Amino acid sequence: DTGVSQNPRHKITKRGQNVTFRCDPISEHNRLYWYRQTLGQGPEFLTYFQNEAQLEKSRLLSDRFSAERPKGSFSTLEIQRTEQGDSAMYLCASSAGYGYTFGSGTRLTVV
Amino acid sequence: SQQGEEDPQALSIQEGENATMNCSYKTSINNLQWYRQNSGRGLVHLILIRSNEREKHSGRLRVTLDTSKKSSSLLITASRAADTASYFCATDVGTGGFKTIFGAGTRLFVKA
């Protein structure tokens, strides 16, 4: 297991299109988190899963955003009808307790 | 919203000098963590200090926590050019303390 893997690394999409990102956590980790980071800012919490259950969603996560973690393994984050304000780095992290292991992120550019 | 605020926002030092970054937070915490992020990469966990601890060391890192002042500091001793990165404090809040909120970070530049 080489850590948390995120795909794709980069995504450029036109405004109004849907995009989906994937995160493969460390296999022993039961918690999985999604964060969004814009330039010069710290990561902002979006949502987290314990196993397959989505336990909390940020108010930042509008109705256009949805996340799933089927069977408590990998997770997907989908953004529908993308807007230019969605341009950011989307980070996934996993944890078995305290302290996160982050993936390298997916950089989304909406043009 | 971001729970922690780091100070300074940016810091430039010479190799070999010590770097001190401070973090203030707003609400009660279960623990506080520091992370490092190299440009365009994911974050790397550096150190965790629990709310009942006052000081912790890890290699060239020293972290202090003052819960009465809701503040923490990260000291990097004998800095190296490879320490150039952004450093974030993060606090665990929420039910069970399993949601981590990050500050805006301190950008450290170590000149060789």
CSV table of C-alpha atoms in Angstrom, one decimal:
chain,number,residue,atom,x,y,z
A,1,ASP,CA,0.0,0.0,0.0
A,2,THR,CA,1.7,3.2,-1.2
A,3,GLY,CA,-0.6,5.7,0.6
A,4,VAL,CA,-3.6,7.7,-0.5
A,5,SER,CA,-4.1,7.8,-4.2
A,6,GLN,CA,-6.2,10.4,-6.0
A,7,ASN,CA,-7.2,10.5,-9.7
A,8,PRO,CA,-7.0,12.4,-11.8
A,9,ARG,CA,-4.2,14.7,-10.8
A,10,HIS,CA,-5.4,17.5,-13.0
A,11,LYS,CA,-8.8,18.1,-14.5
A,12,ILE,CA,-9.8,21.0,-16.8
A,13,THR,CA,-13.5,21.2,-17.6
A,14,LYS,CA,-15.9,23.7,-19.1
A,15,ARG,CA,-18.3,25.5,-17.0
A,16,GLY,CA,-21.6,23.5,-16.7
A,17,GLN,CA,-20.0,20.1,-17.1
A,18,ASN,CA,-20.0,17.4,-14.4
A,19,VAL,CA,-16.7,16.0,-13.0
A,20,THR,CA,-15.9,13.1,-10.8
A,21,PHE,CA,-12.8,12.5,-8.7
A,22,ARG,CA,-11.7,9.3,-7.1
A,23,CYS,CA,-9.8,8.6,-3.9
A,24,ASP,CA,-8.3,5.3,-2.8
A,25,PRO,CA,-7.4,5.5,0.9
A,26,ILE,CA,-5.0,3.4,2.9
A,27,SER,CA,-6.7,0.1,3.1
A,28,GLU,CA,-6.6,-0.2,6.9
A,29,HIS,CA,-8.1,3.3,7.4
A,30,ASN,CA,-11.8,3.4,8.2
A,31,ARG,CA,-12.1,7.2,8.0
A,32,LEU,CA,-11.9,9.2,4.8
A,33,TYR,CA,-12.1,12.9,4.3
A,34,TRP,CA,-12.5,15.4,1.5
A,35,TYR,CA,-11.1,18.9,1.7
A,36,ARG,CA,-10.9,21.8,-0.8
A,37,GLN,CA,-8.0,24.1,-1.0
A,38,THR,CA,-7.7,27.4,-2.9
A,39,LEU,CA,-4.4,29.3,-3.5
A,40,GLY,CA,-2.9,30.7,-0.4
A,41,GLN,CA,-5.5,29.1,1.9
A,42,GLY,CA,-5.6,26.1,4.2
A,43,PRO,CA,-7.7,23.1,3.4
A,44,GLU,CA,-11.4,23.6,4.0
A,45,PHE,CA,-13.4,20.6,5.3
A,46,LEU,CA,-16.0,19.3,2.9
A,47,THR,CA,-17.1,15.9,4.2
A,48,TYR,CA,-16.1,12.7,5.9
A,49,PHE,CA,-16.9,9.0,6.0
A,50,GLN,CA,-16.5,6.4,8.6
A,51,ASN,CA,-16.5,3.2,6.7
A,52,GLU,CA,-19.4,3.7,4.2
A,53,ALA,CA,-21.3,6.1,6.3
A,54,GLN,CA,-21.1,9.8,5.5
A,55,LEU,CA,-21.1,11.3,9.0
A,56,GLU,CA,-20.8,15.0,8.3
A,57,LYS,CA,-21.1,17.5,5.4
A,58,SER,CA,-19.9,21.0,5.4
A,59,ARG,CA,-22.2,23.8,4.4
A,60,LEU,CA,-19.6,24.5,1.7
A,61,LEU,CA,-20.9,21.3,0.0
A,62,SER,CA,-23.8,22.6,-2.0
A,63,ASP,CA,-26.4,20.4,-3.7
A,64,ARG,CA,-24.1,20.2,-6.7
A,65,PHE,CA,-21.6,18.2,-4.7
A,66,SER,CA,-22.0,14.6,-3.8
A,67,ALA,CA,-19.7,12.1,-2.3
A,68,GLU,CA,-19.9,8.4,-1.9
A,69,ARG,CA,-17.9,5.6,-0.4
A,70,PRO,CA,-19.4,2.4,-1.4
A,71,LYS,CA,-18.5,-0.6,0.8
A,72,GLY,CA,-16.2,1.6,2.8
A,73,SER,CA,-13.3,1.4,0.3
A,74,PHE,CA,-12.6,4.0,-2.3
A,75,SER,CA,-14.6,7.3,-2.5
A,76,THR,CA,-15.8,9.5,-5.3
A,77,LEU,CA,-16.6,13.2,-5.2
A,78,GLU,CA,-18.8,14.5,-8.0
A,79,ILE,CA,-19.5,18.1,-8.8
A,80,GLN,CA,-22.4,18.7,-11.1
A,81,ARG,CA,-22.8,21.8,-13.3
A,82,THR,CA,-19.4,23.1,-12.4
A,83,GLU,CA,-18.8,26.8,-11.9
A,84,GLN,CA,-15.6,28.8,-12.1
A,85,GLY,CA,-15.7,29.2,-8.3
A,86,ASP,CA,-15.2,25.4,-8.1
A,87,SER,CA,-11.7,25.8,-9.3
A,88,ALA,CA,-9.5,24.5,-6.5
A,89,MET,CA,-7.4,21.6,-5.3
A,90,TYR,CA,-9.5,18.8,-4.0
A,91,LEU,CA,-7.7,16.8,-1.3
A,92,CYS,CA,-8.5,13.4,0.1
A,93,ALA,CA,-7.2,12.1,3.4
A,94,SER,CA,-7.6,8.9,5.3
A,95,SER,CA,-7.1,8.1,9.0
A,96,ALA,CA,-7.4,5.2,11.4
A,97,GLY,CA,-7.4,7.6,14.4
A,98,TYR,CA,-5.7,10.9,14.9
A,99,GLY,CA,-3.4,12.3,12.1
A,100,TYR,CA,-4.3,12.2,8.5
A,101,THR,CA,-2.5,10.8,5.5
A,102,PHE,CA,-3.2,13.0,2.5
A,103,GLY,CA,-3.2,12.2,-1.2
A,104,SER,CA,-1.5,14.6,-3.7
A,105,GLY,CA,-4.9,16.1,-4.6
A,106,THR,CA,-6.8,16.7,-7.8
A,107,ARG,CA,-6.5,20.2,-9.3
A,108,LEU,CA,-9.7,21.3,-10.9
A,109,THR,CA,-9.7,24.2,-13.4
A,110,VAL,CA,-13.1,25.3,-14.6
A,111,VAL,CA,-12.9,27.4,-17.8
B,1,SER,CA,-14.6,28.6,8.3
B,2,GLN,CA,-11.1,28.2,9.6
B,3,GLN,CA,-10.5,27.6,13.2
B,4,GLY,CA,-6.8,28.3,13.4
B,5,GLU,CA,-4.9,31.4,12.5
B,6,GLU,CA,-1.2,31.2,11.9
B,7,ASP,CA,1.2,34.0,12.5
B,8,PRO,CA,3.2,35.1,10.6
B,9,GLN,CA,1.6,34.6,7.2
B,10,ALA,CA,5.1,34.4,5.7
B,11,LEU,CA,8.6,34.0,7.1
B,12,SER,CA,11.9,34.2,5.3
B,13,ILE,CA,15.1,33.0,7.1
B,14,GLN,CA,18.7,31.9,6.4
B,15,GLU,CA,19.6,28.3,6.5
B,16,GLY,CA,20.7,27.3,10.0
B,17,GLU,CA,18.4,29.8,11.8
B,18,ASN,CA,15.4,28.7,13.8
B,19,ALA,CA,11.9,29.3,12.6
B,20,THR,CA,9.0,29.9,14.9
B,21,MET,CA,5.4,29.8,13.8
B,22,ASN,CA,2.4,30.5,16.0
B,23,CYS,CA,-1.2,29.4,15.8
B,24,SER,CA,-4.3,30.6,17.6
B,25,TYR,CA,-7.6,28.9,17.7
B,26,LYS,CA,-11.1,29.7,18.8
B,27,THR,CA,-12.9,26.8,20.4
B,28,SER,CA,-12.0,24.0,22.8
B,29,ILE,CA,-10.0,21.2,21.2
B,30,ASN,CA,-9.2,17.6,21.7
B,31,ASN,CA,-5.7,17.9,20.2
B,32,LEU,CA,-3.7,20.1,17.8
B,33,GLN,CA,-1.6,19.0,14.9
B,34,TRP,CA,0.9,20.6,12.6
B,35,TYR,CA,1.2,19.7,8.9
B,36,ARG,CA,3.6,20.7,6.2
B,37,GLN,CA,2.8,21.2,2.5
B,38,ASN,CA,5.3,21.5,-0.3
B,39,SER,CA,4.1,23.6,-3.2
B,40,GLY,CA,1.3,21.8,-5.2
B,41,ARG,CA,1.4,18.7,-3.1
B,42,GLY,CA,-0.7,17.1,-0.4
B,43,LEU,CA,-0.1,17.7,3.3
B,44,VAL,CA,2.2,15.7,5.5
B,45,HIS,CA,1.5,15.1,9.1
B,46,LEU,CA,4.3,16.4,11.3
B,47,ILE,CA,3.3,16.2,15.0
B,48,LEU,CA,0.2,15.9,17.2
B,49,ILE,CA,0.0,17.4,20.7
B,50,ARG,CA,-2.9,16.4,23.0
B,51,SER,CA,-4.9,19.0,24.9
B,52,ASN,CA,-3.4,17.8,28.2
B,53,GLU,CA,0.2,18.1,27.0
B,54,ARG,CA,2.2,21.3,27.0
B,55,GLU,CA,5.2,20.5,24.9
B,56,LYS,CA,6.3,17.9,22.5
B,57,HIS,CA,9.5,17.2,20.5
B,58,SER,CA,10.1,15.3,17.3
B,59,GLY,CA,13.6,15.6,15.8
B,60,ARG,CA,14.2,19.3,15.0
B,61,LEU,CA,10.6,20.1,15.7
B,62,ARG,CA,9.3,21.5,19.0
B,63,VAL,CA,5.6,22.2,19.6
B,64,THR,CA,4.1,23.9,22.6
B,65,LEU,CA,0.4,24.2,23.5
B,66,ASP,CA,-1.2,26.7,25.8
B,67,THR,CA,-4.9,25.9,26.1
B,68,SER,CA,-5.6,28.8,28.4
B,69,LYS,CA,-4.5,31.2,25.6
B,70,LYS,CA,-5.8,28.9,22.9
B,71,SER,CA,-2.4,29.0,21.1
B,72,SER,CA,0.4,26.8,19.9
B,73,SER,CA,3.8,27.3,18.5
B,74,LEU,CA,6.0,25.3,16.1
B,75,LEU,CA,9.7,25.7,16.3
B,76,ILE,CA,12.0,24.3,13.6
B,77,THR,CA,15.6,24.4,14.8
B,78,ALA,CA,18.6,24.6,12.5
B,79,SER,CA,16.5,25.1,9.4
B,80,ARG,CA,17.4,23.7,6.0
B,81,ALA,CA,16.5,24.8,2.5
B,82,ALA,CA,14.4,21.6,2.3
B,83,ASP,CA,12.2,23.0,5.1
B,84,THR,CA,10.8,25.5,2.7
B,85,ALA,CA,7.1,24.8,2.6
B,86,SER,CA,3.7,26.0,4.0
B,87,TYR,CA,3.0,24.9,7.6
B,88,PHE,CA,-0.6,24.5,8.9
B,89,CYS,CA,-1.9,24.0,12.4
B,90,ALA,CA,-5.0,21.9,12.6
B,91,THR,CA,-7.4,21.3,15.4
B,92,ASP,CA,-9.8,18.3,16.0
B,93,VAL,CA,-13.3,19.5,16.7
B,94,GLY,CA,-16.8,18.1,16.5
B,95,THR,CA,-18.4,14.9,17.8
B,96,GLY,CA,-15.7,12.4,18.7
B,97,GLY,CA,-13.1,14.9,17.7
B,98,PHE,CA,-12.6,13.4,14.3
B,99,LYS,CA,-13.1,16.5,12.1
B,100,THR,CA,-10.0,18.5,11.6
B,101,ILE,CA,-10.1,22.2,10.8
B,102,PHE,CA,-7.0,23.8,9.3
B,103,GLY,CA,-5.7,27.3,9.5
B,104,ALA,CA,-4.5,29.4,6.6
B,105,GLY,CA,-0.9,28.5,7.1
B,106,THR,CA,2.5,30.1,7.4
B,107,ARG,CA,4.7,30.1,4.3
B,108,LEU,CA,8.3,29.5,5.3
B,109,PHE,CA,11.2,30.2,2.9
B,110,VAL,CA,14.7,29.1,4.0
B,111,LYS,CA,17.5,30.6,2.0
B,112,ALA,CA,20.5,28.5,1.4
